[in-house]
mmCIF file of C-alpha atoms in Angstrom:
data_model
loop_
_atom_site.group_PDB
_atom_site.id
_atom_site.type_symbol
_atom_site.label_atom_id
_atom_site.label_comp_id
_atom_site.label_asym_id
_atom_site.label_seq_id
_atom_site.Cartn_x
_atom_site.Cartn_y
_atom_site.Cartn_z
ATOM 1 C CA MET X 2 -12.591 -17.160 3.651
ATOM 2 C CA LYS X 3 -10.028 -15.564 6.011
ATOM 3 C CA ARG X 4 -10.868 -18.125 8.683
ATOM 4 C CA ASN X 5 -10.440 -20.926 6.134
ATOM 5 C CA PHE X 6 -7.032 -19.575 5.106
ATOM 6 C CA VAL X 7 -5.908 -19.422 8.736
ATOM 7 C CA LEU X 8 -7.033 -23.039 9.294
ATOM 8 C CA LEU X 9 -5.328 -24.160 6.084
ATOM 9 C CA ASP X 10 -2.110 -22.357 7.026
ATOM 10 C CA LEU X 11 -2.223 -23.960 10.463
ATOM 11 C CA LEU X 12 -2.783 -27.399 8.930
ATOM 12 C CA ILE X 13 -0.292 -27.174 6.060
ATOM 13 C CA TYR X 14 2.517 -25.175 7.662
ATOM 14 C CA VAL X 15 2.329 -26.471 11.248
ATOM 15 C CA ALA X 16 0.226 -29.604 11.845
ATOM 16 C CA LEU X 17 1.312 -31.686 8.824
ATOM 17 C CA PRO X 18 5.054 -30.910 9.121
ATOM 18 C CA LEU X 19 4.991 -31.748 12.828
ATOM 19 C CA PHE X 20 3.069 -34.950 12.119
ATOM 20 C CA VAL X 21 5.455 -36.055 9.346
ATOM 21 C CA TRP X 22 8.510 -35.136 11.422
ATOM 22 C CA ASN X 23 7.453 -37.026 14.528
ATOM 23 C CA ILE X 24 6.137 -40.112 12.687
ATOM 24 C CA MET X 25 8.694 -40.525 9.913
ATOM 25 C CA ARG X 26 11.990 -39.624 11.618
ATOM 26 C CA ASP X 27 12.269 -43.066 13.204
ATOM 27 C CA TYR X 28 11.858 -44.745 9.798
ATOM 28 C CA ILE X 29 13.783 -42.547 7.359
ATOM 29 C CA GLY X 30 16.023 -40.500 9.651
ATOM 30 C CA ASP X 31 15.971 -36.868 10.810
ATOM 31 C CA TYR X 32 17.252 -35.279 7.591
ATOM 32 C CA TYR X 33 14.828 -36.933 5.181
ATOM 33 C CA ALA X 34 11.955 -36.477 7.626
ATOM 34 C CA MET X 35 12.740 -32.737 7.626
ATOM 35 C CA LEU X 36 12.710 -32.658 3.817
ATOM 36 C CA LEU X 37 9.500 -34.672 3.601
ATOM 37 C CA SER X 38 7.783 -32.441 6.149
ATOM 38 C CA SER X 39 8.325 -29.427 3.882
ATOM 39 C CA VAL X 40 6.539 -30.988 0.876
ATOM 40 C CA PRO X 41 2.942 -30.055 1.917
ATOM 41 C CA GLY X 42 3.997 -26.434 2.440
ATOM 42 C CA ILE X 43 5.748 -26.276 -0.942
ATOM 43 C CA ILE X 44 2.730 -27.695 -2.805
ATOM 44 C CA TYR X 45 0.341 -25.391 -0.942
ATOM 45 C CA THR X 46 2.502 -22.303 -1.595
ATOM 46 C CA VAL X 47 2.695 -23.113 -5.328
ATOM 47 C CA TYR X 48 -1.093 -23.517 -5.373
ATOM 48 C CA ARG X 49 -1.577 -20.125 -3.683
ATOM 49 C CA PHE X 50 0.876 -18.591 -6.163
ATOM 50 C CA ILE X 51 -1.054 -20.001 -9.149
ATOM 51 C CA GLU X 52 -4.331 -18.806 -7.624
ATOM 52 C CA MET X 53 -3.078 -15.201 -7.791
ATOM 53 C CA LYS X 54 -3.270 -15.531 -11.608
ATOM 54 C CA LYS X 55 -0.718 -12.746 -11.997
ATOM 55 C CA VAL X 56 3.061 -12.493 -11.812
ATOM 56 C CA ASN X 57 3.961 -9.420 -9.776
ATOM 57 C CA THR X 58 6.534 -8.407 -7.169
ATOM 58 C CA PHE X 59 4.729 -10.203 -4.366
ATOM 59 C CA GLY X 60 4.241 -13.359 -6.433
ATOM 60 C CA LEU X 61 7.879 -13.378 -7.559
ATOM 61 C CA PHE X 62 9.052 -12.851 -3.993
ATOM 62 C CA ILE X 63 7.004 -15.831 -2.792
ATOM 63 C CA LEU X 64 8.236 -17.993 -5.688
ATOM 64 C CA VAL X 65 11.919 -17.050 -5.310
ATOM 65 C CA THR X 66 11.927 -17.531 -1.522
ATOM 66 C CA LEU X 67 10.188 -20.884 -1.996
ATOM 67 C CA ILE X 68 12.766 -22.069 -4.551
ATOM 68 C CA VAL X 69 15.753 -20.834 -2.530
ATOM 69 C CA GLY X 70 14.365 -22.249 0.700
ATOM 70 C CA THR X 71 13.801 -25.638 -0.933
ATOM 71 C CA LEU X 72 17.300 -25.667 -2.463
ATOM 72 C CA ILE X 73 19.103 -24.890 0.785
ATOM 73 C CA ASP X 74 17.132 -27.701 2.460
ATOM 74 C CA VAL X 75 17.843 -30.264 -0.260
ATOM 75 C CA LEU X 76 21.537 -29.349 -0.542
ATOM 76 C CA ALA X 77 22.129 -29.334 3.214
ATOM 77 C CA GLY X 78 23.122 -33.004 3.341
ATOM 78 C CA SER X 79 22.376 -33.458 7.037
ATOM 79 C CA SER X 80 19.650 -32.580 9.504
ATOM 80 C CA ILE X 81 21.770 -30.250 11.652
ATOM 81 C CA GLN X 82 23.154 -28.457 8.557
ATOM 82 C CA LEU X 83 19.596 -28.006 7.292
ATOM 83 C CA LEU X 84 18.709 -26.241 10.535
ATOM 84 C CA TRP X 85 21.767 -23.991 10.338
ATOM 85 C CA ASN X 86 21.060 -23.218 6.674
ATOM 86 C CA ASN X 87 17.658 -21.935 7.709
ATOM 87 C CA VAL X 88 19.321 -19.668 10.267
ATOM 88 C CA TYR X 89 21.623 -18.242 7.583
ATOM 89 C CA TYR X 90 18.686 -17.866 5.199
ATOM 90 C CA ALA X 91 16.614 -15.939 7.747
ATOM 91 C CA ALA X 92 19.610 -13.663 8.407
ATOM 92 C CA ALA X 93 20.078 -13.110 4.644
ATOM 93 C CA LEU X 94 16.402 -12.195 4.273
ATOM 94 C CA SER X 95 16.722 -9.713 7.116
ATOM 95 C CA LEU X 96 19.713 -8.116 5.361
ATOM 96 C CA PHE X 97 17.776 -8.024 2.071
ATOM 97 C CA PHE X 98 14.896 -6.138 3.697
ATOM 98 C CA PHE X 99 17.318 -3.635 5.264
ATOM 99 C CA ILE X 100 19.001 -3.057 1.897
ATOM 100 C CA THR X 101 15.665 -2.283 0.188
ATOM 101 C CA MET X 102 15.110 0.324 2.902
ATOM 102 C CA LEU X 103 18.559 1.880 2.425
ATOM 103 C CA LEU X 104 17.999 2.032 -1.346
ATOM 104 C CA ARG X 105 14.662 3.785 -0.674
ATOM 105 C CA LYS X 106 12.868 0.939 -2.407
ATOM 106 C CA PRO X 107 11.171 -0.788 0.552
ATOM 107 C CA ILE X 108 9.795 -4.134 -0.572
ATOM 108 C CA SER X 109 6.500 -3.518 1.239
ATOM 109 C CA LEU X 110 5.854 -0.516 -1.017
ATOM 110 C CA PHE X 111 6.009 -2.743 -4.098
ATOM 111 C CA PHE X 112 3.744 -5.275 -2.402
ATOM 112 C CA GLY X 113 1.346 -2.379 -1.832
ATOM 113 C CA LEU X 114 1.546 -1.455 -5.520
ATOM 114 C CA ASP X 115 0.657 -5.042 -6.456
ATOM 115 C CA PHE X 116 -2.395 -5.055 -4.179
ATOM 116 C CA ALA X 117 -3.513 -1.611 -5.411
ATOM 117 C CA GLU X 118 -3.184 -2.744 -9.043
ATOM 118 C CA LEU X 119 -5.234 -5.867 -8.305
ATOM 119 C CA GLN X 120 -7.971 -3.533 -7.053
ATOM 120 C CA GLY X 121 -7.941 -1.619 -10.330
ATOM 121 C CA TYR X 122 -5.764 1.378 -9.390
ATOM 122 C CA ASP X 123 -3.188 2.755 -11.813
ATOM 123 C CA ARG X 124 0.278 1.521 -10.814
ATOM 124 C CA THR X 125 2.129 4.664 -11.941
ATOM 125 C CA PHE X 126 -0.212 6.918 -9.987
ATOM 126 C CA SER X 127 -0.066 4.689 -6.906
ATOM 127 C CA LYS X 128 3.736 4.579 -6.974
ATOM 128 C CA ARG X 129 4.003 8.363 -7.078
ATOM 129 C CA LEU X 130 1.462 8.596 -4.262
ATOM 130 C CA TYR X 131 3.207 5.997 -2.093
ATOM 131 C CA TYR X 132 6.494 7.880 -2.306
ATOM 132 C CA LYS X 133 4.919 10.913 -0.656
ATOM 133 C CA LYS X 134 6.552 11.451 2.734
ATOM 134 C CA PRO X 135 3.818 10.333 5.173
ATOM 135 C CA LEU X 136 3.076 7.139 3.221
ATOM 136 C CA PHE X 137 6.676 6.319 2.335
ATOM 137 C CA ARG X 138 7.645 6.489 6.022
ATOM 138 C CA ILE X 139 5.040 3.842 6.891
ATOM 139 C CA PHE X 140 6.228 1.543 4.093
ATOM 140 C CA GLN X 141 9.733 1.888 5.511
ATOM 141 C CA LEU X 142 8.456 0.936 8.975
ATOM 142 C CA ILE X 143 6.582 -2.085 7.603
ATOM 143 C CA THR X 144 9.740 -3.245 5.825
ATOM 144 C CA LEU X 145 11.693 -2.683 9.040
ATOM 145 C CA CYS X 146 9.247 -5.057 10.745
ATOM 146 C CA PHE X 147 9.991 -7.624 8.008
ATOM 147 C CA ALA X 148 13.724 -7.226 8.636
ATOM 148 C CA LEU X 149 13.394 -7.471 12.419
ATOM 149 C CA ARG X 150 11.148 -10.506 12.113
ATOM 150 C CA SER X 151 13.690 -12.420 10.016
ATOM 151 C CA GLY X 152 16.606 -11.249 12.148
ATOM 152 C CA ILE X 153 14.974 -12.221 15.442
ATOM 153 C CA LEU X 154 13.873 -15.529 13.933
ATOM 154 C CA ALA X 155 17.480 -16.273 12.915
ATOM 155 C CA ILE X 156 18.773 -15.477 16.405
ATOM 156 C CA VAL X 157 16.120 -17.548 18.183
ATOM 157 C CA LYS X 158 16.571 -20.484 15.780
ATOM 158 C CA ALA X 159 20.332 -20.411 16.374
ATOM 159 C CA TRP X 160 19.750 -20.471 20.134
ATOM 160 C CA LEU X 161 17.316 -23.395 19.781
ATOM 161 C CA ILE X 162 19.862 -25.383 17.745
ATOM 162 C CA LEU X 163 22.615 -24.738 20.292
ATOM 163 C CA GLU X 164 20.252 -25.641 23.123
ATOM 164 C CA TYR X 165 18.348 -28.610 21.656
ATOM 165 C CA GLY X 166 20.247 -29.742 18.550
ATOM 166 C CA VAL X 167 18.058 -31.552 15.991
ATOM 167 C CA GLU X 168 15.124 -31.420 18.421
ATOM 168 C CA ALA X 169 14.902 -27.689 17.639
ATOM 169 C CA PHE X 170 13.197 -28.554 14.328
ATOM 170 C CA ASP X 171 9.613 -28.872 15.607
ATOM 171 C CA LYS X 172 10.004 -25.821 17.850
ATOM 172 C CA GLY X 173 11.221 -23.890 14.815
ATOM 173 C CA ILE X 174 8.105 -24.825 12.819
ATOM 174 C CA ILE X 175 5.784 -23.382 15.469
ATOM 175 C CA LEU X 176 7.978 -20.322 15.947
ATOM 176 C CA ARG X 177 8.180 -19.608 12.211
ATOM 177 C CA GLN X 178 4.400 -19.725 11.786
ATOM 178 C CA ALA X 179 3.803 -17.559 14.858
ATOM 179 C CA PHE X 180 6.219 -14.944 13.495
ATOM 180 C CA SER X 181 4.534 -15.161 10.069
ATOM 181 C CA TRP X 182 1.144 -14.386 11.598
ATOM 182 C CA ILE X 183 2.598 -11.483 13.559
ATOM 183 C CA MET X 184 4.181 -10.091 10.375
ATOM 184 C CA THR X 185 0.909 -10.521 8.492
ATOM 185 C CA GLY X 186 -0.963 -8.664 11.232
ATOM 186 C CA ILE X 187 1.530 -5.790 11.212
ATOM 187 C CA THR X 188 1.436 -5.601 7.404
ATOM 188 C CA VAL X 189 -2.366 -5.548 7.256
ATOM 189 C CA ALA X 190 -2.528 -2.920 10.008
ATOM 190 C CA GLY X 191 0.054 -0.823 8.157
ATOM 191 C CA PHE X 192 -1.818 -1.015 4.847
ATOM 192 C CA ILE X 193 -5.095 -0.136 6.579
ATOM 193 C CA TYR X 194 -3.418 2.896 8.152
ATOM 194 C CA ILE X 195 -1.995 3.911 4.757
ATOM 195 C CA GLY X 196 -5.487 3.674 3.248
ATOM 196 C CA LYS X 197 -6.811 5.876 6.049
ATOM 197 C CA ILE X 198 -4.126 8.495 5.418
ATOM 198 C CA ILE X 199 -4.974 8.548 1.701
ATOM 199 C CA GLN X 200 -8.676 8.854 2.473
ATOM 200 C CA ASP X 201 -8.084 11.688 4.942
ATOM 201 C CA SER X 202 -5.586 13.531 2.709
ATOM 202 C CA PRO X 203 -7.256 14.386 -0.615
ATOM 203 C CA GLN X 204 -4.572 17.051 -1.138
ATOM 204 C CA LEU X 205 -1.979 14.292 -1.561
ATOM 205 C CA VAL X 206 -4.003 12.644 -4.316
ATOM 206 C CA LYS X 207 -4.558 16.017 -5.992
ATOM 207 C CA GLU X 208 -0.852 16.850 -5.728
ATOM 208 C CA VAL X 209 0.134 13.607 -7.439
ATOM 209 C CA GLN X 210 -2.422 14.134 -10.195
ATOM 210 C CA ILE X 211 -1.091 17.649 -10.869
ATOM 211 C CA GLU X 212 2.510 16.351 -11.007
ATOM 212 C CA LEU X 213 1.627 13.606 -13.475
ATOM 213 C CA ASP X 214 -0.424 15.989 -15.627
ATOM 214 C CA GLU X 215 2.499 18.421 -15.801
ATOM 215 C CA GLU X 216 4.915 15.655 -16.756
ATOM 216 C CA GLU X 217 2.551 14.459 -19.462
ATOM 217 C CA ARG X 218 2.270 17.979 -20.919
ATOM 218 C CA LYS X 219 6.056 18.379 -20.965
ATOM 219 C CA SER X 220 6.517 15.062 -22.755
ATOM 220 C CA VAL X 221 4.069 15.993 -25.542
#
């Protein structure tokens, strides 16, 4: 299944957009070819969202970023403005990730809560556990990786536009997907490490259970 998802991602997010861009730009122009090339990815992302069968933080994040990303493309009005809008959007995402860190609400922690809940774990218990110092620090680092990924992507995309103009579009597609895979790898590795810490630290689980039991007794 994982191999199939990788092949589908490669086909939908890289191969098809590049194919549409290179074939259709001579017939409908650069701007509309860019918009058309994003259609397979939008449809595929909506399908993956529906497949989750549950609205949670991760699902909402995917949906909101999809809607915003589509809007800034459609409202760009020109091919070069579309490329610059994507630079600004990547920079805004980087800032958003940094802000969640500063507010001590790293977005990766809430993604982790979603995944834990899907596996049958109590969300309240998991949240209290994830805010314990050794785990919380890792969630902050994962979110930092998200922020750096978007920030670096914005910088590199800006350089590509300045260097190649509209021709930066196909290079940006490949770059974006490569960065997405890197981020996915870091996220998975981080969650695996968090699971290992939980498994090797039964005292943390016991500590959380005691805290929740005490709070429940006080509220009665």
